[in-house]
Every structure is written in structure tokens, then in C-alpha cells.
Amino acid sequence: GAVVSQHPSRVICKSGTSVKIECRSLDFQATTMFWYRQFPKQSLMLMATSNEGSKATYEQGVEKDKFLINHASLTLSTLTVTSAHPEDSSFYICSASLGLAEETQYFGPGTRLLVL
Amino acid sequence: AQKVTQAQTEISVVEKEDVTLDCVYETRDTTYYLFWYKQPPSGELVFLIRRNSFDEQNEISGRYSWNFQKSTSSFNFTITASQVVDSAVYFCALRERSGGYQKVTFGTGTKLQVIP
């Protein structure tokens, strides 16, 4: 159980375009999802916490208008990188938990974004 | 100050050797959770263990064991009789309450290479 999927697994786009990444909890309902960013050979940095039906909570330094997060259902959260630039190239990972008080986060396989 | 410190950036061992990955954390919360995740080259994070702050019993799962020492704020991870498949980056993580939200902070990771 506790499987989380991400789509796409890899995306290459031109600078200035927007990219949408989907995160789905396949066998459980996730009231809370998290979005992380990981640069090569670095740790995971939390970008935002996404709660179903409410606005996401962004970490300090993360641009809300740049990284749009929508958590429309209990099994789906989306991250849209708007007007992507080469510096946005990274590995984006989502995770999901049963609730804010649920101890364990289950991670998706990640999405590699390359902006040319 | 770094909340989760993994001082070992990279470790190389020969197959069948035992190896211990260190993790030191910092928190003011009395209730918190500690995790270990494995990230193989494919990128997907694999959950290994969760330990809450009230349970200091060491745990063993097959070749894996964990030593939680609250007095020294450490949560070390030992792999016995290492195998090539153990080669990955291992992250230690801390979950605590921050501004009313539960968030997970990851260490910088330890890259383990098991040489056949």
C-alpha cells in the first residue's frame, strides 16, 4: 500500500513555457501532499505543503506565482512551473501522507525537469 | 544551524563489510519523528524506518539496524554484510512541528558505494 505516482517522469521544455507535474496517491486518500525539489547531489528541499481544498503553504523563498500548486482532490496534487527557465531544471519529488498528523510520508518516483 | 546532520558525504565499503551511517539531529520539540530513506540511482525515495521520540528501543530488520540515542541526539543506521544493491544515497530526516505545520527536514545524505 501507500503508493504515490508522478507524471511525467521526465520532461524537457523550452524556456518560457509552463510545465505541469501531477502527483497521485494510488491506494489511499492523501489530505496532505508535499512538494520537494532536489538539485544534483543535494538534499531534498521542501517547497510547499499542499492541503486538499485549501491554498498551499509555501516555504520561505519559494515563489507562489512561479510554482503553482493545486490540490483539487484527495488523490491528486499538481505543481505547475510557470514560465520555466534553465535554473528551474531540477528533480521534483512529491510525497503524500494520510493527514497532517500522519507520521510517514510516502514519496513519488520524482520528475526530472530540464529547461533548455 | 542545520537540523539534521549527516557528516559522512560518501562512504565506500567492500561487499560483506558492515557499515554505519551517522545522523545527528537538533530540535526543541519533545515529540518528533526520525526517518531513514534510501534513494537509489533511479531517484525514488524508499522509506526504511520511522522512529518516534518516545521510543528509544533499537530496531533490527534483516541486515538493517538502527540505534536511537536521545541523549546524544543521534539516530544511526547500520547495514550488516553489505551488498552491492545497498549502493544508494541514504537520507536521515526529522519531522517536527513548525508554525503549526508538520514538516520534514532532510539531512544532506550519505552516498554509500558497496564495491563487489
Coordinates of N, CA and C in Angstrom, one line a residue:
Chain A
G1 N 0.8 -1.2 0.0 CA 0.0 0.0 0.0 C 0.8 1.3 0.0
A2 N 0.2 2.4 0.1 CA 0.8 3.7 0.1 C 1.7 4.0 -1.1
V3 N 1.1 3.8 -2.3 CA 1.9 4.1 -3.5 C 1.5 5.5 -4.0
V4 N 2.6 6.2 -4.4 CA 2.4 7.5 -4.9 C 3.1 7.5 -6.3
S5 N 2.3 8.1 -7.3 CA 2.9 8.1 -8.6 C 3.0 9.6 -9.0
Q6 N 3.9 9.8 -10.0 CA 4.1 11.1 -10.6 C 4.2 11.0 -12.1
H7 N 3.7 12.1 -12.7 CA 3.7 12.1 -14.1 C 3.9 13.5 -14.6
P8 N 4.8 13.8 -15.6 CA 5.6 12.8 -16.2 C 6.8 12.5 -15.4
S9 N 7.6 11.4 -15.8 CA 8.8 11.1 -15.0 C 10.0 12.0 -15.5
R10 N 9.8 12.4 -16.7 CA 10.9 13.3 -17.3 C 10.3 14.2 -18.3
V11 N 10.7 15.5 -18.3 CA 10.2 16.4 -19.2 C 11.3 17.4 -19.6
I12 N 11.3 17.7 -20.9 CA 12.3 18.7 -21.4 C 11.4 19.7 -22.1
C13 N 11.7 21.0 -21.8 CA 10.8 22.1 -22.3 C 11.7 23.2 -22.7
K14 N 11.1 24.1 -23.5 CA 11.8 25.4 -23.9 C 11.6 26.4 -22.8
S15 N 12.6 27.3 -22.7 CA 12.5 28.4 -21.7 C 11.3 29.2 -22.0
G16 N 10.5 29.6 -21.0 CA 9.3 30.4 -21.2 C 8.0 29.6 -21.2
T17 N 8.1 28.3 -21.3 CA 6.9 27.5 -21.3 C 6.6 27.1 -19.9
S18 N 5.3 26.6 -19.7 CA 4.9 26.2 -18.4 C 4.8 24.6 -18.4
V19 N 5.1 24.1 -17.3 CA 5.1 22.6 -17.2 C 4.3 22.2 -16.0
K20 N 3.4 21.2 -16.2 CA 2.6 20.7 -15.1 C 3.0 19.3 -14.7
I21 N 3.2 19.1 -13.4 CA 3.6 17.8 -12.9 C 2.5 17.3 -12.0
E22 N 2.1 16.1 -12.2 CA 1.0 15.5 -11.4 C 1.5 14.5 -10.3
C23 N 0.9 14.6 -9.2 CA 1.2 13.7 -8.1 C -0.1 13.0 -7.6
R24 N -0.1 11.7 -7.7 CA -1.3 10.9 -7.3 C -1.0 9.9 -6.2
S25 N -1.9 9.8 -5.3 CA -1.8 8.7 -4.3 C -2.8 7.7 -4.9
L26 N -2.2 6.5 -5.1 CA -2.9 5.4 -5.9 C -3.9 4.6 -5.0
D27 N -3.5 4.3 -3.8 CA -4.3 3.4 -3.0 C -4.7 4.0 -1.6
F28 N -4.6 5.3 -1.5 CA -5.0 5.9 -0.3 C -5.4 7.3 -0.6
Q29 N -6.2 7.9 0.3 CA -6.5 9.3 0.2 C -5.6 10.2 1.0
A30 N -5.0 11.1 0.3 CA -4.0 12.0 0.9 C -4.5 13.4 1.1
T31 N -4.8 13.7 2.4 CA -5.2 15.0 2.6 C -4.1 16.1 2.5
T32 N -2.9 15.5 2.7 CA -1.7 16.4 2.6 C -0.7 15.9 1.7
M33 N -0.2 16.7 0.8 CA 0.8 16.4 -0.1 C 1.9 17.4 0.0
F34 N 3.1 17.0 -0.3 CA 4.3 17.9 -0.1 C 5.1 17.9 -1.5
W35 N 5.6 19.0 -1.8 CA 6.4 19.1 -3.0 C 7.9 19.5 -2.6
Y36 N 8.8 18.7 -3.1 CA 10.2 18.9 -2.8 C 10.9 19.2 -4.1
R37 N 12.1 19.8 -4.0 CA 13.0 20.0 -5.1 C 14.4 19.5 -4.7
Q38 N 15.0 18.8 -5.6 CA 16.3 18.3 -5.3 C 17.3 18.6 -6.5
F39 N 18.3 19.3 -6.2 CA 19.4 19.6 -7.2 C 20.4 18.4 -7.1
P40 N 21.1 18.3 -8.2 CA 22.0 17.1 -8.3 C 23.0 17.1 -7.1
K41 N 23.0 15.9 -6.5 CA 23.9 15.6 -5.4 C 23.6 16.5 -4.1
Q42 N 22.4 16.9 -4.0 CA 22.0 17.7 -2.9 C 20.8 17.0 -2.2
S43 N 20.4 17.6 -1.1 CA 19.3 17.1 -0.3 C 18.0 17.5 -0.9
L44 N 16.9 17.0 -0.3 CA 15.6 17.5 -0.7 C 15.2 18.8 0.1
M45 N 14.7 19.7 -0.7 CA 14.3 20.9 -0.1 C 12.8 21.1 -0.2
L46 N 12.1 21.2 0.9 CA 10.6 21.3 0.9 C 10.2 22.7 0.2
M47 N 9.4 22.6 -0.8 CA 8.9 23.8 -1.5 C 7.6 24.3 -0.9
A48 N 6.7 23.3 -0.7 CA 5.3 23.7 -0.2 C 4.6 22.5 0.3
T49 N 3.6 22.8 1.2 CA 2.7 21.8 1.7 C 1.4 22.0 1.1
S50 N 0.8 21.0 0.6 CA -0.5 21.2 -0.2 C -1.6 20.4 0.6
N51 N -2.6 21.1 0.9 CA -3.8 20.5 1.6 C -5.0 20.5 0.7
E52 N -5.7 19.4 0.6 CA -6.8 19.3 -0.2 C -7.9 20.3 0.1
G53 N -8.3 21.1 -0.9 CA -9.3 22.0 -0.8 C -8.9 23.4 -0.2
S54 N -7.6 23.6 0.0 CA -7.2 24.9 0.6 C -5.9 25.3 -0.1
K55 N -5.5 26.5 0.1 CA -4.3 27.0 -0.5 C -3.0 26.3 0.0
A56 N -2.1 26.2 -0.8 CA -0.8 25.6 -0.4 C 0.0 26.5 0.5
T57 N 0.8 26.0 1.4 CA 1.7 26.7 2.2 C 3.1 26.6 1.7
Y58 N 3.6 27.7 1.3 CA 4.9 27.8 0.6 C 6.0 28.0 1.7
E59 N 7.2 27.4 1.4 CA 8.3 27.7 2.3 C 8.9 29.0 1.9
Q60 N 9.7 29.5 2.8 CA 10.3 30.8 2.6 C 11.2 30.7 1.4
G61 N 11.1 31.7 0.5 CA 12.0 31.8 -0.6 C 11.4 31.1 -1.9
V62 N 10.3 30.5 -1.7 CA 9.6 29.8 -2.9 C 8.6 30.7 -3.4
E63 N 8.7 31.0 -4.7 CA 7.7 32.0 -5.3 C 6.4 31.3 -5.6
K64 N 5.3 31.8 -5.0 CA 4.0 31.3 -5.2 C 3.5 31.4 -6.6
D65 N 3.8 32.5 -7.3 CA 3.4 32.7 -8.6 C 4.2 31.9 -9.6
K66 N 5.3 31.5 -9.2 CA 6.2 30.7 -10.1 C 5.8 29.2 -10.1
F67 N 5.6 28.8 -8.9 CA 5.3 27.4 -8.7 C 3.8 27.3 -8.1
L68 N 2.9 27.0 -9.1 CA 1.5 27.0 -8.7 C 1.1 25.6 -8.3
I69 N 0.5 25.5 -7.1 CA 0.1 24.2 -6.6 C -1.4 24.1 -6.5
N70 N -1.9 23.0 -7.0 CA -3.4 22.8 -6.8 C -3.6 21.4 -6.3
H71 N -4.4 21.3 -5.2 CA -4.7 20.0 -4.6 C -6.2 19.9 -4.6
A72 N -6.8 19.5 -5.8 CA -8.2 19.6 -6.0 C -8.9 18.4 -5.5
S73 N -8.2 17.3 -5.3 CA -8.9 16.1 -4.8 C -8.0 15.4 -3.8
L74 N -8.5 14.4 -3.1 CA -7.8 13.7 -2.1 C -6.7 12.7 -2.7
T75 N -6.7 12.6 -4.0 CA -5.7 11.8 -4.6 C -4.8 12.5 -5.6
L76 N -5.0 13.8 -5.8 CA -4.2 14.4 -6.9 C -3.8 15.8 -6.4
S77 N -2.5 16.1 -6.6 CA -2.0 17.4 -6.5 C -1.1 17.7 -7.7
T78 N -1.2 18.9 -8.2 CA -0.4 19.3 -9.3 C 0.5 20.5 -9.0
L79 N 1.7 20.4 -9.6 CA 2.7 21.5 -9.5 C 2.9 22.0 -10.9
T80 N 2.6 23.3 -11.1 CA 2.9 23.9 -12.4 C 4.0 24.9 -12.3
V81 N 5.1 24.7 -13.0 CA 6.2 25.6 -13.1 C 5.9 26.5 -14.2
T82 N 5.6 27.8 -13.9 CA 5.2 28.7 -14.9 C 6.4 29.5 -15.5
S83 N 6.4 29.7 -16.8 CA 7.5 30.4 -17.5 C 8.8 29.9 -17.0
A84 N 9.0 28.6 -17.3 CA 10.2 27.9 -16.8 C 11.5 28.5 -17.4
H85 N 12.5 28.5 -16.6 CA 13.8 29.0 -17.1 C 14.9 27.9 -16.7
P86 N 16.0 27.9 -17.4 CA 17.0 26.9 -17.1 C 17.3 26.6 -15.6
E87 N 17.3 27.7 -14.8 CA 17.6 27.5 -13.4 C 16.5 26.7 -12.7
D88 N 15.3 26.5 -13.3 CA 14.3 25.7 -12.7 C 14.5 24.2 -13.0
S89 N 15.5 23.9 -13.8 CA 15.8 22.5 -14.1 C 16.2 21.8 -12.7
S90 N 15.5 20.7 -12.5 CA 15.8 20.1 -11.2 C 15.0 18.8 -11.1
F91 N 15.1 18.1 -10.0 CA 14.3 16.9 -9.8 C 13.2 17.2 -8.8
Y92 N 12.0 17.1 -9.2 CA 10.9 17.5 -8.3 C 10.2 16.2 -7.8
I93 N 10.1 16.2 -6.5 CA 9.5 15.0 -5.9 C 8.3 15.4 -5.0
C94 N 7.3 14.6 -5.1 CA 6.1 14.8 -4.3 C 6.0 13.7 -3.3
S95 N 5.4 14.0 -2.2 CA 5.1 13.0 -1.2 C 3.7 13.2 -0.7
A96 N 3.1 12.1 -0.1 CA 1.8 12.2 0.4 C 1.7 11.5 1.8
S97 N 0.8 12.0 2.6 CA 0.5 11.4 3.9 C -1.0 11.4 4.1
L98 N -1.4 10.6 5.0 CA -2.9 10.4 5.2 C -3.4 11.7 5.8
G99 N -2.6 12.5 6.5 CA -3.1 13.7 7.1 C -1.9 14.4 7.7
L100 N -2.1 15.6 8.1 CA -1.0 16.4 8.7 C -0.4 15.8 9.9
A101 N -1.2 15.0 10.6 CA -0.7 14.3 11.8 C -0.1 12.9 11.5
E102 N -0.2 12.5 10.3 CA 0.3 11.2 9.9 C 1.8 11.3 9.8
E103 N 2.4 10.3 10.5 CA 3.9 10.5 10.7 C 4.7 10.3 9.4
T104 N 4.3 9.3 8.6 CA 5.1 8.9 7.5 C 4.6 9.5 6.2
Q105 N 5.6 10.0 5.4 CA 5.3 10.5 4.1 C 5.8 9.4 3.1
Y106 N 5.0 9.2 2.1 CA 5.3 8.3 1.0 C 5.6 9.1 -0.3
F107 N 6.8 8.7 -0.8 CA 7.3 9.6 -1.9 C 7.0 9.0 -3.3
G108 N 6.7 9.9 -4.2 CA 6.6 9.5 -5.6 C 8.0 9.3 -6.2
P109 N 8.0 8.8 -7.5 CA 9.3 8.5 -8.1 C 10.0 9.7 -8.6
G110 N 9.4 10.9 -8.6 CA 10.1 12.1 -9.0 C 9.9 12.4 -10.5
T111 N 10.1 13.7 -10.8 CA 10.1 14.2 -12.2 C 11.3 15.0 -12.4
R112 N 12.0 14.6 -13.5 CA 13.2 15.3 -13.9 C 12.8 16.4 -14.9
L113 N 13.0 17.6 -14.6 CA 12.7 18.7 -15.5 C 14.0 19.3 -16.0
L114 N 14.0 19.4 -17.3 CA 15.2 20.1 -18.0 C 14.6 21.2 -18.8
V115 N 15.0 22.4 -18.5 CA 14.6 23.6 -19.3 C 15.7 24.1 -20.2
L116 N 15.5 24.1 -21.5 CA 16.5 24.5 -22.4 C 16.5 26.0 -22.7
Chain B
A1 N 21.3 27.0 12.0 CA 22.0 25.7 12.4 C 21.3 24.6 11.6
Q2 N 22.1 23.6 11.2 CA 21.5 22.5 10.5 C 20.7 21.6 11.4
K3 N 19.5 21.2 11.1 CA 18.7 20.4 12.0 C 19.0 19.0 11.9
V4 N 19.4 18.5 10.7 CA 19.8 17.1 10.5 C 21.2 17.1 9.9
T5 N 22.1 16.5 10.6 CA 23.5 16.5 10.1 C 23.9 15.1 9.7
Q6 N 24.3 14.9 8.5 CA 24.9 13.6 8.1 C 26.3 14.0 7.7
A7 N 27.2 13.8 8.6 CA 28.6 14.2 8.4 C 29.3 13.5 7.3
Q8 N 28.9 12.2 7.1 CA 29.6 11.4 6.0 C 29.0 11.7 4.7
T9 N 29.7 12.3 3.8 CA 29.2 12.6 2.5 C 29.2 11.4 1.6
E10 N 30.3 10.7 1.6 CA 30.4 9.4 0.8 C 31.2 8.4 1.6
I11 N 30.7 7.2 1.5 CA 31.4 6.0 2.1 C 31.5 4.9 1.1
S12 N 32.6 4.3 1.0 CA 32.8 3.1 0.2 C 33.2 1.9 1.1
V13 N 32.6 0.8 0.8 CA 32.9 -0.4 1.6 C 33.0 -1.5 0.6
V14 N 33.7 -2.6 1.0 CA 33.7 -3.8 0.2 C 32.5 -4.7 0.6
E15 N 32.0 -5.3 -0.4 CA 30.8 -6.2 -0.1 C 31.1 -7.1 1.1
K16 N 30.0 -7.3 1.9 CA 30.0 -8.1 3.1 C 30.6 -7.4 4.3
E17 N 31.1 -6.2 4.1 CA 31.5 -5.4 5.3 C 30.3 -4.8 5.9
D18 N 30.4 -4.5 7.2 CA 29.3 -3.7 7.9 C 29.6 -2.2 7.8
V19 N 28.6 -1.4 7.7 CA 28.8 0.0 7.6 C 27.7 0.7 8.4
T20 N 28.1 1.8 9.1 CA 27.2 2.6 9.9 C 27.2 4.0 9.3
L21 N 25.9 4.5 9.1 CA 25.7 5.8 8.6 C 25.2 6.7 9.8
D22 N 25.9 7.8 10.0 CA 25.6 8.6 11.1 C 24.5 9.7 10.9
C23 N 23.8 10.0 11.9 CA 22.8 11.0 11.8 C 22.6 11.7 13.1
V24 N 22.8 13.0 13.1 CA 22.7 13.8 14.3 C 21.6 14.9 14.0
Y25 N 20.7 15.0 15.0 CA 19.6 16.0 14.7 C 19.5 17.0 15.8
E26 N 18.7 18.0 15.6 CA 18.5 19.1 16.5 C 17.1 19.5 16.5
T27 N 16.4 19.6 17.6 CA 15.1 20.0 17.7 C 14.7 20.5 19.1
R28 N 13.7 21.4 19.2 CA 13.3 21.8 20.5 C 12.0 21.1 20.9
D29 N 11.4 20.4 19.9 CA 10.2 19.7 20.2 C 10.4 18.5 21.1
T30 N 9.5 18.2 21.9 CA 9.6 17.0 22.8 C 9.0 15.8 22.0
T31 N 8.1 16.0 21.1 CA 7.6 14.9 20.3 C 8.1 15.2 18.8
Y32 N 8.7 14.2 18.3 CA 9.2 14.3 16.9 C 9.4 12.9 16.4
Y33 N 9.7 12.9 15.1 CA 9.9 11.6 14.4 C 11.1 11.6 13.6
L34 N 11.8 10.5 13.6 CA 13.0 10.4 12.8 C 12.8 9.3 11.7
F35 N 13.4 9.6 10.6 CA 13.2 8.6 9.4 C 14.6 8.4 8.8
W36 N 14.6 7.2 8.1 CA 15.7 7.0 7.2 C 15.0 6.6 5.8
Y37 N 15.5 7.2 4.8 CA 15.1 6.9 3.4 C 16.3 6.5 2.6
K38 N 16.0 5.6 1.6 CA 17.1 5.2 0.7 C 16.7 5.8 -0.7
Q39 N 17.7 6.3 -1.4 CA 17.4 6.9 -2.7 C 18.4 6.2 -3.7
P40 N 18.0 5.2 -4.4 CA 18.9 4.5 -5.4 C 19.0 5.4 -6.6
P41 N 19.9 5.0 -7.5 CA 20.2 5.9 -8.7 C 18.9 6.2 -9.5
S42 N 17.9 5.4 -9.4 CA 16.6 5.7 -10.1 C 16.0 7.0 -9.6
G43 N 16.3 7.4 -8.4 CA 15.8 8.6 -7.8 C 14.6 8.5 -6.8
E44 N 13.9 7.4 -6.9 CA 12.7 7.2 -6.0 C 13.2 7.0 -4.6
L45 N 12.6 7.7 -3.6 CA 12.9 7.6 -2.2 C 12.1 6.4 -1.6
V46 N 12.9 5.5 -1.0 CA 12.3 4.4 -0.4 C 12.3 4.5 1.1
F47 N 11.1 4.4 1.8 CA 11.0 4.6 3.2 C 11.6 3.3 3.9
L48 N 12.5 3.5 4.9 CA 13.1 2.4 5.6 C 12.6 2.3 7.0
I49 N 12.5 3.4 7.7 CA 12.1 3.3 9.1 C 11.6 4.6 9.6
R50 N 10.7 4.6 10.6 CA 10.3 5.7 11.3 C 10.4 5.4 12.8
R51 N 10.9 6.4 13.6 CA 11.1 6.2 15.0 C 10.5 7.4 15.7
N52 N 9.7 7.3 16.7 CA 9.2 8.5 17.4 C 10.1 8.7 18.6
S53 N 10.0 9.9 19.1 CA 11.0 10.4 20.1 C 10.8 9.7 21.5
F54 N 9.7 9.0 21.7 CA 9.5 8.3 22.9 C 9.9 6.9 22.9
D55 N 10.3 6.4 21.8 CA 10.7 5.0 21.7 C 12.2 4.9 21.3
E56 N 13.0 4.6 22.4 CA 14.4 4.6 22.2 C 14.9 3.1 21.9
Q57 N 14.0 2.2 21.8 CA 14.5 0.9 21.5 C 15.1 0.8 20.2
N58 N 16.2 0.1 20.1 CA 16.8 -0.1 18.9 C 16.0 -1.1 18.0
E59 N 16.2 -1.0 16.8 CA 15.4 -1.9 15.9 C 16.2 -2.6 14.9
I60 N 15.9 -3.8 14.6 CA 16.6 -4.6 13.6 C 15.6 -5.1 12.6
S61 N 16.0 -5.0 11.3 CA 15.1 -5.5 10.3 C 16.0 -6.1 9.2
G62 N 16.2 -7.4 9.3 CA 17.1 -8.1 8.4 C 18.5 -7.7 8.7
R63 N 19.1 -7.2 7.6 CA 20.5 -6.7 7.7 C 20.6 -5.3 8.2
Y64 N 19.5 -4.6 8.4 CA 19.4 -3.2 8.8 C 19.2 -3.1 10.3
S65 N 19.8 -2.2 10.9 CA 19.5 -1.9 12.3 C 19.7 -0.4 12.6
W66 N 19.0 0.0 13.6 CA 19.0 1.5 13.9 C 19.3 1.7 15.4
N67 N 20.1 2.6 15.7 CA 20.5 2.9 17.1 C 20.0 4.4 17.4
F68 N 19.0 4.5 18.2 CA 18.5 5.8 18.5 C 19.0 6.2 19.9
Q69 N 19.7 7.2 20.0 CA 20.3 7.7 21.3 C 19.8 9.1 21.5
K70 N 18.8 9.3 22.3 CA 18.2 10.6 22.6 C 19.2 11.5 23.3
S71 N 20.0 10.9 24.2 CA 21.0 11.7 24.9 C 22.0 12.4 24.1
T72 N 22.3 11.8 22.9 CA 23.3 12.4 22.0 C 22.6 12.9 20.7
S73 N 21.3 12.8 20.7 CA 20.5 13.3 19.5 C 21.0 12.6 18.3
S74 N 21.2 11.3 18.3 CA 21.7 10.6 17.2 C 20.7 9.5 16.8
F75 N 20.7 9.2 15.5 CA 19.9 8.1 15.0 C 20.7 7.4 13.9
N76 N 21.6 6.5 14.3 CA 22.5 5.9 13.3 C 21.9 4.6 12.7
F77 N 22.4 4.4 11.5 CA 21.8 3.3 10.7 C 23.0 2.4 10.3
T78 N 22.8 1.1 10.6 CA 23.9 0.1 10.3 C 23.4 -0.9 9.3
I79 N 24.2 -1.1 8.3 CA 23.9 -2.2 7.4 C 24.9 -3.3 7.6
T80 N 24.5 -4.5 7.9 CA 25.4 -5.6 8.2 C 25.5 -6.4 6.9
A81 N 26.8 -6.9 6.7 CA 27.0 -7.7 5.5 C 26.5 -7.0 4.2
S82 N 27.1 -5.8 4.0 CA 26.6 -5.0 2.9 C 26.6 -5.8 1.5
Q83 N 25.7 -5.4 0.7 CA 25.6 -5.9 -0.7 C 25.6 -4.8 -1.7
V84 N 26.0 -5.2 -2.9 CA 26.0 -4.2 -4.0 C 24.7 -3.4 -4.1
V85 N 23.6 -4.1 -3.9 CA 22.3 -3.5 -4.0 C 22.0 -2.4 -3.0
D86 N 22.9 -2.4 -2.0 CA 22.7 -1.4 -0.9 C 23.3 0.0 -1.4
S87 N 24.0 0.0 -2.5 CA 24.6 1.2 -3.0 C 23.5 2.2 -3.3
A88 N 23.5 3.4 -2.7 CA 22.5 4.4 -2.8 C 22.9 5.6 -2.0
V89 N 22.0 6.6 -2.1 CA 22.2 7.7 -1.1 C 21.1 7.5 0.0
Y90 N 21.6 7.6 1.2 CA 20.7 7.4 2.3 C 20.5 8.8 3.0
F91 N 19.2 9.1 3.2 CA 18.8 10.3 3.9 C 18.2 10.0 5.3
C92 N 18.7 10.8 6.2 CA 18.1 10.8 7.5 C 17.2 12.1 7.6
A93 N 16.0 12.0 8.2 CA 15.1 13.1 8.2 C 14.4 13.2 9.6
L94 N 14.0 14.4 9.8 CA 13.4 14.8 11.1 C 12.0 15.4 10.8
R95 N 11.0 14.9 11.5 CA 9.7 15.5 11.4 C 9.3 16.2 12.7
E96 N 9.0 17.5 12.6 CA 8.7 18.2 13.8 C 7.6 19.2 13.5
R97 N 7.1 19.9 14.5 CA 6.0 20.9 14.2 C 6.7 22.2 14.0
S98 N 6.3 22.9 13.0 CA 6.9 24.2 12.7 C 5.8 25.2 12.4
G99 N 5.5 26.1 13.2 CA 4.5 27.1 13.0 C 3.1 26.4 12.8
G100 N 2.9 25.3 13.5 CA 1.6 24.6 13.4 C 1.6 23.6 12.3
Y101 N 2.5 23.6 11.5 CA 2.6 22.6 10.4 C 3.6 21.5 10.6
Q102 N 3.3 20.3 10.3 CA 4.3 19.3 10.4 C 5.2 19.3 9.2
K103 N 6.5 19.4 9.4 CA 7.3 19.4 8.2 C 8.5 18.5 8.4
V104 N 9.0 18.0 7.3 CA 10.1 17.1 7.4 C 11.4 17.8 6.9
T105 N 12.4 17.7 7.6 CA 13.7 18.3 7.2 C 14.7 17.1 6.9
F106 N 15.3 17.2 5.8 CA 16.2 16.1 5.4 C 17.6 16.5 5.6
G107 N 18.4 15.5 6.0 CA 19.9 15.7 6.0 C 20.4 15.8 4.6
T108 N 21.7 16.0 4.5 CA 22.3 16.2 3.2 C 22.6 14.9 2.5
G109 N 22.4 13.8 3.2 CA 22.5 12.5 2.6 C 23.9 11.9 2.7
T110 N 24.0 10.6 2.7 CA 25.3 9.9 2.6 C 25.2 9.0 1.5
K111 N 26.2 9.1 0.6 CA 26.2 8.2 -0.6 C 27.1 7.0 -0.2
L112 N 26.4 5.9 -0.3 CA 27.1 4.6 0.0 C 27.4 3.8 -1.2
Q113 N 28.6 3.5 -1.4 CA 29.0 2.7 -2.5 C 29.6 1.3 -2.0
V114 N 28.9 0.3 -2.4 CA 29.4 -1.1 -2.0 C 30.1 -1.7 -3.2
I115 N 31.4 -2.0 -3.0 CA 32.2 -2.5 -4.1 C 32.2 -4.0 -4.0
P116 N 31.9 -4.6 -5.2 CA 31.9 -6.1 -5.2 C 33.3 -6.7 -5.0

